[in-house]
mmCIF file of C-alpha atoms in Angstrom:
data_model
loop_
_atom_site.group_PDB
_atom_site.id
_atom_site.type_symbol
_atom_site.label_atom_id
_atom_site.label_comp_id
_atom_site.label_asym_id
_atom_site.label_seq_id
_atom_site.Cartn_x
_atom_site.Cartn_y
_atom_site.Cartn_z
ATOM 1 C CA MET A 843 37.090 -1.409 -53.005
ATOM 2 C CA ALA A 844 34.451 0.533 -51.030
ATOM 3 C CA PHE A 845 30.910 -0.550 -51.861
ATOM 4 C CA ALA A 846 28.857 1.004 -49.040
ATOM 5 C CA THR A 847 27.143 4.323 -49.698
ATOM 6 C CA SER A 848 25.662 7.115 -47.675
ATOM 7 C CA THR A 849 22.452 6.961 -49.741
ATOM 8 C CA ARG A 850 21.650 3.478 -48.431
ATOM 9 C CA GLN A 851 22.010 4.638 -44.852
ATOM 10 C CA ALA A 852 19.406 7.329 -45.429
ATOM 11 C CA ASP A 853 16.997 4.661 -46.730
ATOM 12 C CA ASN A 854 17.320 2.325 -43.756
ATOM 13 C CA ALA A 855 13.914 3.318 -42.379
ATOM 14 C CA ILE A 856 12.146 2.053 -45.519
ATOM 15 C CA PRO A 857 11.167 -1.645 -45.314
ATOM 16 C CA ALA A 858 12.790 -3.744 -48.016
ATOM 17 C CA ASN A 859 9.467 -4.722 -49.611
ATOM 18 C CA GLU A 860 8.360 -1.101 -49.954
ATOM 19 C CA PRO A 861 9.389 0.537 -53.212
ATOM 20 C CA ARG A 862 11.882 3.323 -53.364
ATOM 21 C CA THR A 863 11.472 5.432 -56.474
ATOM 22 C CA LEU A 864 13.728 7.520 -58.677
ATOM 23 C CA ALA A 865 12.629 10.033 -61.308
ATOM 24 C CA LEU A 866 14.711 9.356 -64.404
ATOM 25 C CA ALA A 867 15.553 11.876 -67.100
ATOM 26 C CA GLY A 868 12.296 12.705 -68.841
ATOM 27 C CA GLY A 869 10.260 12.073 -65.696
ATOM 28 C CA ARG A 870 9.755 8.297 -65.938
ATOM 29 C CA LYS A 871 9.655 6.618 -62.518
ATOM 30 C CA LEU A 872 11.930 3.677 -61.635
ATOM 31 C CA ALA A 873 11.164 1.672 -58.489
ATOM 32 C CA TRP A 874 13.306 -0.757 -56.564
ATOM 33 C CA ALA A 875 13.632 -2.666 -53.287
ATOM 34 C CA GLU A 876 16.716 -3.817 -51.410
ATOM 35 C CA TYR A 877 17.576 -7.046 -49.624
ATOM 36 C CA GLY A 878 20.603 -8.532 -47.922
ATOM 37 C CA ASP A 879 23.433 -6.671 -46.228
ATOM 38 C CA PRO A 880 22.993 -2.867 -46.538
ATOM 39 C CA SER A 881 26.787 -2.425 -46.427
ATOM 40 C CA GLY A 882 27.629 -5.376 -48.650
ATOM 41 C CA ALA A 883 28.964 -5.666 -52.164
ATOM 42 C CA PRO A 884 26.198 -4.368 -54.475
ATOM 43 C CA VAL A 885 24.428 -6.700 -56.889
ATOM 44 C CA PHE A 886 21.643 -5.489 -59.160
ATOM 45 C CA VAL A 887 19.188 -8.388 -59.455
ATOM 46 C CA PHE A 888 16.571 -8.584 -62.221
ATOM 47 C CA HIS A 889 13.217 -10.349 -61.883
ATOM 48 C CA GLY A 890 11.486 -12.770 -64.234
ATOM 49 C CA THR A 891 8.647 -12.125 -66.687
ATOM 50 C CA PRO A 892 6.102 -11.439 -65.348
ATOM 51 C CA GLY A 893 7.536 -10.452 -62.007
ATOM 52 C CA SER A 894 8.640 -7.625 -59.789
ATOM 53 C CA ARG A 895 11.173 -6.425 -57.226
ATOM 54 C CA LEU A 896 9.535 -8.761 -54.664
ATOM 55 C CA MET A 897 11.006 -11.838 -56.359
ATOM 56 C CA TYR A 898 14.204 -11.591 -54.332
ATOM 57 C CA ARG A 899 12.645 -11.508 -50.853
ATOM 58 C CA LEU A 900 13.708 -15.110 -50.221
ATOM 59 C CA ALA A 901 17.278 -14.152 -51.075
ATOM 60 C CA ASP A 902 17.424 -11.669 -48.197
ATOM 61 C CA ALA A 903 18.824 -14.039 -45.547
ATOM 62 C CA PRO A 904 21.461 -15.759 -47.713
ATOM 63 C CA ALA A 905 22.575 -12.392 -49.082
ATOM 64 C CA ARG A 906 23.020 -11.112 -45.526
ATOM 65 C CA ARG A 907 25.091 -14.147 -44.608
ATOM 66 C CA LEU A 908 27.300 -13.617 -47.657
ATOM 67 C CA GLY A 909 27.671 -9.861 -47.262
ATOM 68 C CA LEU A 910 25.835 -8.944 -50.461
ATOM 69 C CA ARG A 911 23.513 -5.991 -50.989
ATOM 70 C CA LEU A 912 20.784 -6.909 -53.477
ATOM 71 C CA ILE A 913 19.185 -4.040 -55.396
ATOM 72 C CA SER A 914 16.033 -5.257 -57.116
ATOM 73 C CA PRO A 915 14.399 -2.842 -59.595
ATOM 74 C CA ASP A 916 10.996 -3.168 -61.222
ATOM 75 C CA ARG A 917 11.454 -2.990 -65.001
ATOM 76 C CA PRO A 918 9.319 -0.549 -67.014
ATOM 77 C CA GLY A 919 5.647 -1.481 -66.861
ATOM 78 C CA PHE A 920 6.034 -3.778 -63.835
ATOM 79 C CA GLY A 921 5.228 -2.997 -60.203
ATOM 80 C CA PHE A 922 5.844 0.674 -59.486
ATOM 81 C CA SER A 923 8.073 1.438 -62.498
ATOM 82 C CA ASP A 924 6.442 3.441 -65.279
ATOM 83 C CA PHE A 925 5.878 1.842 -68.669
ATOM 84 C CA GLN A 926 8.380 2.881 -71.354
ATOM 85 C CA PRO A 927 6.970 2.838 -74.906
ATOM 86 C CA LYS A 928 9.177 1.618 -77.756
ATOM 87 C CA ARG A 929 11.946 0.425 -75.464
ATOM 88 C CA LYS A 930 14.583 -2.130 -76.444
ATOM 89 C CA LEU A 931 16.630 -4.571 -74.394
ATOM 90 C CA VAL A 932 19.648 -2.316 -74.867
ATOM 91 C CA ASP A 933 17.813 0.571 -73.146
ATOM 92 C CA TRP A 934 17.798 -1.135 -69.759
ATOM 93 C CA PRO A 935 21.494 -0.600 -68.889
ATOM 94 C CA GLY A 936 20.834 3.154 -68.975
ATOM 95 C CA ASP A 937 18.254 2.738 -66.209
ATOM 96 C CA VAL A 938 20.660 0.579 -64.213
ATOM 97 C CA ALA A 939 23.427 3.167 -64.563
ATOM 98 C CA ALA A 940 21.072 5.959 -63.481
ATOM 99 C CA LEU A 941 20.034 4.015 -60.386
ATOM 100 C CA ALA A 942 23.653 3.170 -59.568
ATOM 101 C CA ASP A 943 24.577 6.847 -59.893
ATOM 102 C CA HIS A 944 21.689 7.791 -57.608
ATOM 103 C CA LEU A 945 22.920 5.281 -55.025
ATOM 104 C CA LYS A 946 26.527 6.451 -55.493
ATOM 105 C CA ILE A 947 27.683 3.006 -56.589
ATOM 106 C CA GLU A 948 30.469 2.996 -59.159
ATOM 107 C CA ARG A 949 30.995 -0.718 -59.802
ATOM 108 C CA PHE A 950 28.661 -3.629 -59.162
ATOM 109 C CA ALA A 951 27.623 -7.124 -60.172
ATOM 110 C CA VAL A 952 24.397 -8.064 -61.962
ATOM 111 C CA ALA A 953 22.217 -11.163 -61.857
ATOM 112 C CA GLY A 954 19.063 -12.222 -63.638
ATOM 113 C CA VAL A 955 16.656 -15.134 -63.329
ATOM 114 C CA SER A 956 14.444 -16.274 -66.222
ATOM 115 C CA GLY A 957 13.215 -13.131 -68.024
ATOM 116 C CA GLY A 958 15.738 -11.095 -66.049
ATOM 117 C CA GLY A 959 18.598 -12.928 -67.739
ATOM 118 C CA PRO A 960 18.616 -10.908 -70.976
ATOM 119 C CA TYR A 961 18.746 -7.691 -68.962
ATOM 120 C CA ALA A 962 21.707 -8.869 -66.911
ATOM 121 C CA ALA A 963 23.523 -9.838 -70.121
ATOM 122 C CA ALA A 964 22.725 -6.463 -71.714
ATOM 123 C CA SER A 965 24.016 -4.641 -68.632
ATOM 124 C CA ALA A 966 27.263 -6.628 -68.625
ATOM 125 C CA ALA A 967 27.830 -5.920 -72.326
ATOM 126 C CA LEU A 968 26.886 -2.236 -72.355
ATOM 127 C CA LEU A 969 28.314 -1.198 -68.979
ATOM 128 C CA PRO A 970 31.694 -2.975 -69.218
ATOM 129 C CA GLU A 971 33.491 -0.438 -67.029
ATOM 130 C CA ARG A 972 30.974 -0.846 -64.214
ATOM 131 C CA VAL A 973 29.740 -4.457 -64.196
ATOM 132 C CA ILE A 974 32.372 -6.652 -62.559
ATOM 133 C CA ALA A 975 30.557 -10.023 -62.605
ATOM 134 C CA THR A 976 27.340 -11.529 -63.961
ATOM 135 C CA ALA A 977 25.171 -14.486 -62.938
ATOM 136 C CA LEU A 978 22.236 -15.897 -64.895
ATOM 137 C CA VAL A 979 19.878 -18.673 -63.792
ATOM 138 C CA SER A 980 17.365 -20.349 -66.128
ATOM 139 C CA PRO A 981 17.555 -17.352 -68.479
ATOM 140 C CA VAL A 982 15.526 -16.581 -71.562
ATOM 141 C CA GLY A 983 18.128 -16.794 -74.315
ATOM 142 C CA PRO A 984 18.210 -15.167 -77.747
ATOM 143 C CA LEU A 985 15.488 -16.696 -79.888
ATOM 144 C CA CYS A 986 16.292 -15.451 -83.384
ATOM 145 C CA PRO A 987 19.272 -16.718 -85.411
ATOM 146 C CA PRO A 988 22.124 -15.957 -85.569
ATOM 147 C CA GLU A 989 22.036 -14.861 -81.909
ATOM 148 C CA GLY A 990 19.717 -17.747 -81.074
ATOM 149 C CA PRO A 991 19.653 -21.432 -81.972
ATOM 150 C CA PRO A 992 18.767 -22.256 -85.594
ATOM 151 C CA THR A 993 15.666 -24.210 -84.574
ATOM 152 C CA LEU A 994 13.371 -24.567 -81.579
ATOM 153 C CA PRO A 995 10.815 -27.271 -80.758
ATOM 154 C CA ARG A 996 7.485 -26.421 -82.404
ATOM 155 C CA GLY A 997 5.699 -25.357 -79.212
ATOM 156 C CA GLU A 998 8.550 -23.115 -78.111
ATOM 157 C CA ALA A 999 8.853 -21.615 -81.585
ATOM 158 C CA ILE A 1000 5.160 -20.699 -81.607
ATOM 159 C CA PHE A 1001 5.094 -19.244 -78.093
ATOM 160 C CA PHE A 1002 8.444 -17.464 -78.040
ATOM 161 C CA ARG A 1003 9.057 -16.575 -81.699
ATOM 162 C CA SER A 1004 5.657 -16.172 -83.356
ATOM 163 C CA MET A 1005 2.967 -15.272 -80.824
ATOM 164 C CA PRO A 1006 4.727 -12.184 -79.384
ATOM 165 C CA HIS A 1007 4.248 -10.456 -82.737
ATOM 166 C CA TYR A 1008 0.461 -10.867 -82.487
ATOM 167 C CA THR A 1009 -0.100 -8.102 -79.955
ATOM 168 C CA LEU A 1010 -3.856 -8.509 -79.669
ATOM 169 C CA ALA A 1011 -3.555 -12.240 -79.020
ATOM 170 C CA MET A 1012 -0.851 -11.747 -76.411
ATOM 171 C CA THR A 1013 -2.832 -8.952 -74.786
ATOM 172 C CA GLY A 1014 -5.852 -11.229 -74.543
ATOM 173 C CA VAL A 1015 -3.882 -14.116 -73.072
ATOM 174 C CA PHE A 1016 -2.143 -12.038 -70.436
ATOM 175 C CA SER A 1017 -5.228 -9.960 -69.605
ATOM 176 C CA LEU A 1018 -7.087 -13.166 -68.803
ATOM 177 C CA SER A 1019 -4.129 -14.483 -66.821
ATOM 178 C CA ARG A 1020 -3.930 -11.250 -64.836
ATOM 179 C CA ALA A 1021 -7.630 -11.424 -63.978
ATOM 180 C CA LEU A 1022 -7.310 -15.039 -62.862
ATOM 181 C CA PHE A 1023 -4.176 -14.409 -60.799
ATOM 182 C CA ASN A 1024 -6.082 -11.707 -58.922
ATOM 183 C CA ALA A 1025 -9.350 -13.643 -58.586
ATOM 184 C CA ALA A 1026 -8.083 -17.196 -58.109
ATOM 185 C CA PRO A 1027 -4.364 -17.201 -57.277
ATOM 186 C CA ASP A 1028 -4.398 -20.755 -55.872
ATOM 187 C CA ALA A 1029 -5.895 -22.155 -59.066
ATOM 188 C CA MET A 1030 -3.403 -20.231 -61.204
ATOM 189 C CA PHE A 1031 -0.553 -21.519 -59.063
ATOM 190 C CA ARG A 1032 -1.724 -25.095 -59.575
ATOM 191 C CA GLY A 1033 -1.632 -24.423 -63.318
ATOM 192 C CA LEU A 1034 1.846 -22.975 -62.993
ATOM 193 C CA MET A 1035 2.941 -26.140 -61.179
ATOM 194 C CA ARG A 1036 1.518 -28.381 -63.905
ATOM 195 C CA ARG A 1037 3.354 -26.400 -66.571
ATOM 196 C CA ALA A 1038 6.613 -26.520 -64.626
ATOM 197 C CA GLY A 1039 6.448 -30.300 -64.327
ATOM 198 C CA PRO A 1040 7.709 -32.917 -61.870
ATOM 199 C CA ALA A 1041 11.238 -31.537 -61.564
ATOM 200 C CA ASP A 1042 9.880 -28.375 -59.933
ATOM 201 C CA ALA A 1043 6.987 -29.868 -57.957
ATOM 202 C CA PRO A 1044 8.838 -30.376 -54.633
ATOM 203 C CA ILE A 1045 10.169 -26.814 -54.745
ATOM 204 C CA LEU A 1046 6.900 -25.137 -55.695
ATOM 205 C CA SER A 1047 5.024 -27.156 -53.064
ATOM 206 C CA ARG A 1048 6.791 -25.304 -50.270
ATOM 207 C CA PRO A 1049 4.545 -22.569 -48.785
ATOM 208 C CA GLU A 1050 7.268 -19.918 -48.708
ATOM 209 C CA VAL A 1051 8.087 -20.481 -52.386
ATOM 210 C CA LYS A 1052 4.421 -20.355 -53.393
ATOM 211 C CA ALA A 1053 3.946 -17.123 -51.449
ATOM 212 C CA ASN A 1054 7.059 -15.589 -53.001
ATOM 213 C CA VAL A 1055 6.151 -16.523 -56.578
ATOM 214 C CA LEU A 1056 2.565 -15.307 -56.281
ATOM 215 C CA ALA A 1057 3.554 -12.035 -54.591
ATOM 216 C CA GLY A 1058 6.157 -11.296 -57.247
ATOM 217 C CA VAL A 1059 3.853 -12.018 -60.184
ATOM 218 C CA ILE A 1060 0.758 -10.302 -58.797
ATOM 219 C CA GLU A 1061 2.733 -7.173 -57.928
ATOM 220 C CA GLY A 1062 4.405 -7.216 -61.336
ATOM 221 C CA ILE A 1063 1.102 -7.226 -63.236
ATOM 222 C CA ARG A 1064 -0.733 -4.957 -60.798
ATOM 223 C CA PRO A 1065 -0.470 -1.888 -63.119
ATOM 224 C CA GLY A 1066 -1.490 -3.941 -66.173
ATOM 225 C CA ILE A 1067 0.025 -6.271 -68.741
ATOM 226 C CA ARG A 1068 1.685 -3.856 -71.169
ATOM 227 C CA GLY A 1069 5.099 -4.585 -69.702
ATOM 228 C CA VAL A 1070 4.642 -8.351 -70.086
ATOM 229 C CA VAL A 1071 3.442 -8.132 -73.690
ATOM 230 C CA GLN A 1072 6.299 -5.777 -74.506
ATOM 231 C CA GLU A 1073 8.932 -8.067 -72.977
ATOM 232 C CA PHE A 1074 7.845 -11.155 -74.888
ATOM 233 C CA ARG A 1075 8.066 -9.140 -78.099
ATOM 234 C CA LEU A 1076 11.539 -7.905 -77.158
ATOM 235 C CA PHE A 1077 12.716 -11.442 -76.446
ATOM 236 C CA SER A 1078 11.489 -12.584 -79.874
ATOM 237 C CA GLU A 1079 13.360 -9.870 -81.788
ATOM 238 C CA PRO A 1080 17.100 -9.509 -82.473
ATOM 239 C CA TRP A 1081 18.730 -8.395 -79.235
ATOM 240 C CA ASN A 1082 21.665 -6.543 -80.807
ATOM 241 C CA ILE A 1083 23.719 -6.970 -77.655
ATOM 242 C CA PRO A 1084 27.521 -6.844 -78.163
ATOM 243 C CA PHE A 1085 28.285 -10.006 -76.208
ATOM 244 C CA GLU A 1086 31.938 -9.780 -77.223
ATOM 245 C CA ALA A 1087 32.238 -6.684 -75.005
ATOM 246 C CA ILE A 1088 31.757 -8.817 -71.872
ATOM 247 C CA LYS A 1089 35.192 -9.436 -70.379
ATOM 248 C CA THR A 1090 34.361 -10.058 -66.714
ATOM 249 C CA PRO A 1091 33.215 -13.327 -65.077
ATOM 250 C CA PHE A 1092 29.928 -14.595 -66.521
ATOM 251 C CA LEU A 1093 28.142 -17.458 -64.731
ATOM 252 C CA LEU A 1094 25.129 -19.380 -66.032
ATOM 253 C CA TRP A 1095 23.109 -22.252 -64.569
ATOM 254 C CA GLN A 1096 20.462 -24.009 -66.656
ATOM 255 C CA GLY A 1097 18.289 -26.948 -65.640
ATOM 256 C CA LEU A 1098 17.955 -29.488 -68.431
ATOM 257 C CA ALA A 1099 14.375 -30.334 -67.355
ATOM 258 C CA ASP A 1100 13.254 -26.691 -67.558
ATOM 259 C CA ARG A 1101 9.816 -26.401 -69.192
ATOM 260 C CA ASN A 1102 9.470 -22.616 -68.908
ATOM 261 C CA VAL A 1103 12.253 -21.330 -71.152
ATOM 262 C CA PRO A 1104 13.858 -22.858 -74.249
ATOM 263 C CA VAL A 1105 16.858 -24.727 -72.850
ATOM 264 C CA SER A 1106 18.732 -24.618 -76.159
ATOM 265 C CA ALA A 1107 18.403 -20.827 -76.312
ATOM 266 C CA ALA A 1108 19.619 -20.421 -72.729
ATOM 267 C CA LEU A 1109 22.701 -22.527 -73.443
ATOM 268 C CA HIS A 1110 23.228 -20.675 -76.718
ATOM 269 C CA LEU A 1111 23.325 -17.431 -74.727
ATOM 270 C CA GLY A 1112 26.157 -18.868 -72.647
ATOM 271 C CA ALA A 1113 28.031 -19.833 -75.819
ATOM 272 C CA LEU A 1114 27.936 -16.218 -77.031
ATOM 273 C CA VAL A 1115 30.113 -15.116 -74.080
ATOM 274 C CA PRO A 1116 33.607 -16.603 -74.550
ATOM 275 C CA GLN A 1117 34.474 -16.918 -70.855
ATOM 276 C CA CYS A 1118 31.116 -18.475 -69.889
ATOM 277 C CA ARG A 1119 31.007 -22.175 -69.080
ATOM 278 C CA PRO A 1120 27.303 -22.927 -68.543
ATOM 279 C CA VAL A 1121 26.473 -25.328 -65.727
ATOM 280 C CA ARG A 1122 24.008 -27.862 -67.154
ATOM 281 C CA VAL A 1123 22.000 -29.120 -64.178
ATOM 282 C CA VAL A 1124 20.684 -32.576 -65.021
ATOM 283 C CA GLY A 1125 17.138 -33.165 -63.784
ATOM 284 C CA ALA A 1126 16.618 -29.558 -62.640
ATOM 285 C CA GLY A 1127 13.643 -27.449 -63.653
ATOM 286 C CA HIS A 1128 12.971 -23.745 -63.939
ATOM 287 C CA TYR A 1129 12.655 -23.074 -60.196
ATOM 288 C CA TRP A 1130 15.923 -24.775 -59.214
ATOM 289 C CA ILE A 1131 17.177 -21.412 -57.926
ATOM 290 C CA PHE A 1132 14.897 -21.566 -54.869
ATOM 291 C CA ASP A 1133 16.922 -24.536 -53.569
ATOM 292 C CA HIS A 1134 20.286 -23.090 -54.571
ATOM 293 C CA THR A 1135 20.119 -19.358 -53.876
ATOM 294 C CA GLU A 1136 23.042 -19.363 -51.468
ATOM 295 C CA GLU A 1137 25.139 -21.489 -53.841
ATOM 296 C CA VAL A 1138 24.544 -19.092 -56.747
ATOM 297 C CA LEU A 1139 25.113 -15.974 -54.656
ATOM 298 C CA GLY A 1140 28.246 -17.537 -53.172
ATOM 299 C CA ALA A 1141 29.679 -18.235 -56.622
ATOM 300 C CA LEU A 1142 28.845 -14.689 -57.672
ATOM 301 C CA LYS A 1143 30.531 -13.322 -54.552
ATOM 302 C CA ASP A 1144 33.664 -15.326 -55.373
ATOM 303 C CA SER A 1145 33.678 -13.740 -58.843
ATOM 304 C CA ILE A 1146 33.227 -10.284 -57.341
ATOM 305 C CA THR A 1147 36.163 -10.892 -55.029
ATOM 306 C CA VAL A 1148 38.411 -11.951 -57.896
ATOM 307 C CA ALA A 1149 37.340 -9.002 -60.053
ATOM 308 C CA SER A 1150 37.847 -6.519 -57.235
#
């Protein structure tokens, strides 16, 4: 199967961390960056919440070694992509398909980390003729029954199920966070480390990981916090994703010491896809991926090879 495209060759002069942009139908702008092997098998990779296309900069070298081309779009309201009012999770695959068409890519894999997980799952379900393999790491899972687990711990239920419906409260919380990330990024990162807990401390203590996380978040919220507030509301509502439509390989890794997403919901997401066998990583936290990027991309490449 031929994955390389002439469009990518024309973009070679653009540095990977600079956004390329596409005008979608209706005029909304979609931005993306690319990492890895320009002629490799294409993988659309989706950032966390909040986050941006810059999240996958540290995946550039392992993707090159594995022969994978990573295409990392900013979702609506993040980075350089325009905000999309009234959107749903199931709207995102249309943006992915439009970008794939623009890049002259017919079939591709998808991957999502944390808040990018729901979007990878939606793309796999709603683009079944195009998505050939899926990988999720530490994903946000469905939060509302019956898609989600019947119960969540009290703190998770408040933050993920209840608070997103109080728009003013969420706007206040994330507006303050945005201001502090811009004014005092080191202090905010220390807070992020405390929230993540001891399982993630050795990973987050590395300078390159700190720089990557801060760059991704600060770029994601640069245009404002509407995208963040919107995404938390979307996560807390019924997803209405036809998981049964996913027939291709579906990989999922979830750390059991993850303090950032509800672990039970992430594992429940894996249970909704019949062929998924979630990897439960004992002792791992939310940022486990930074120590295992090549392992995850290698497993995804193996799935691509089988599907091709």
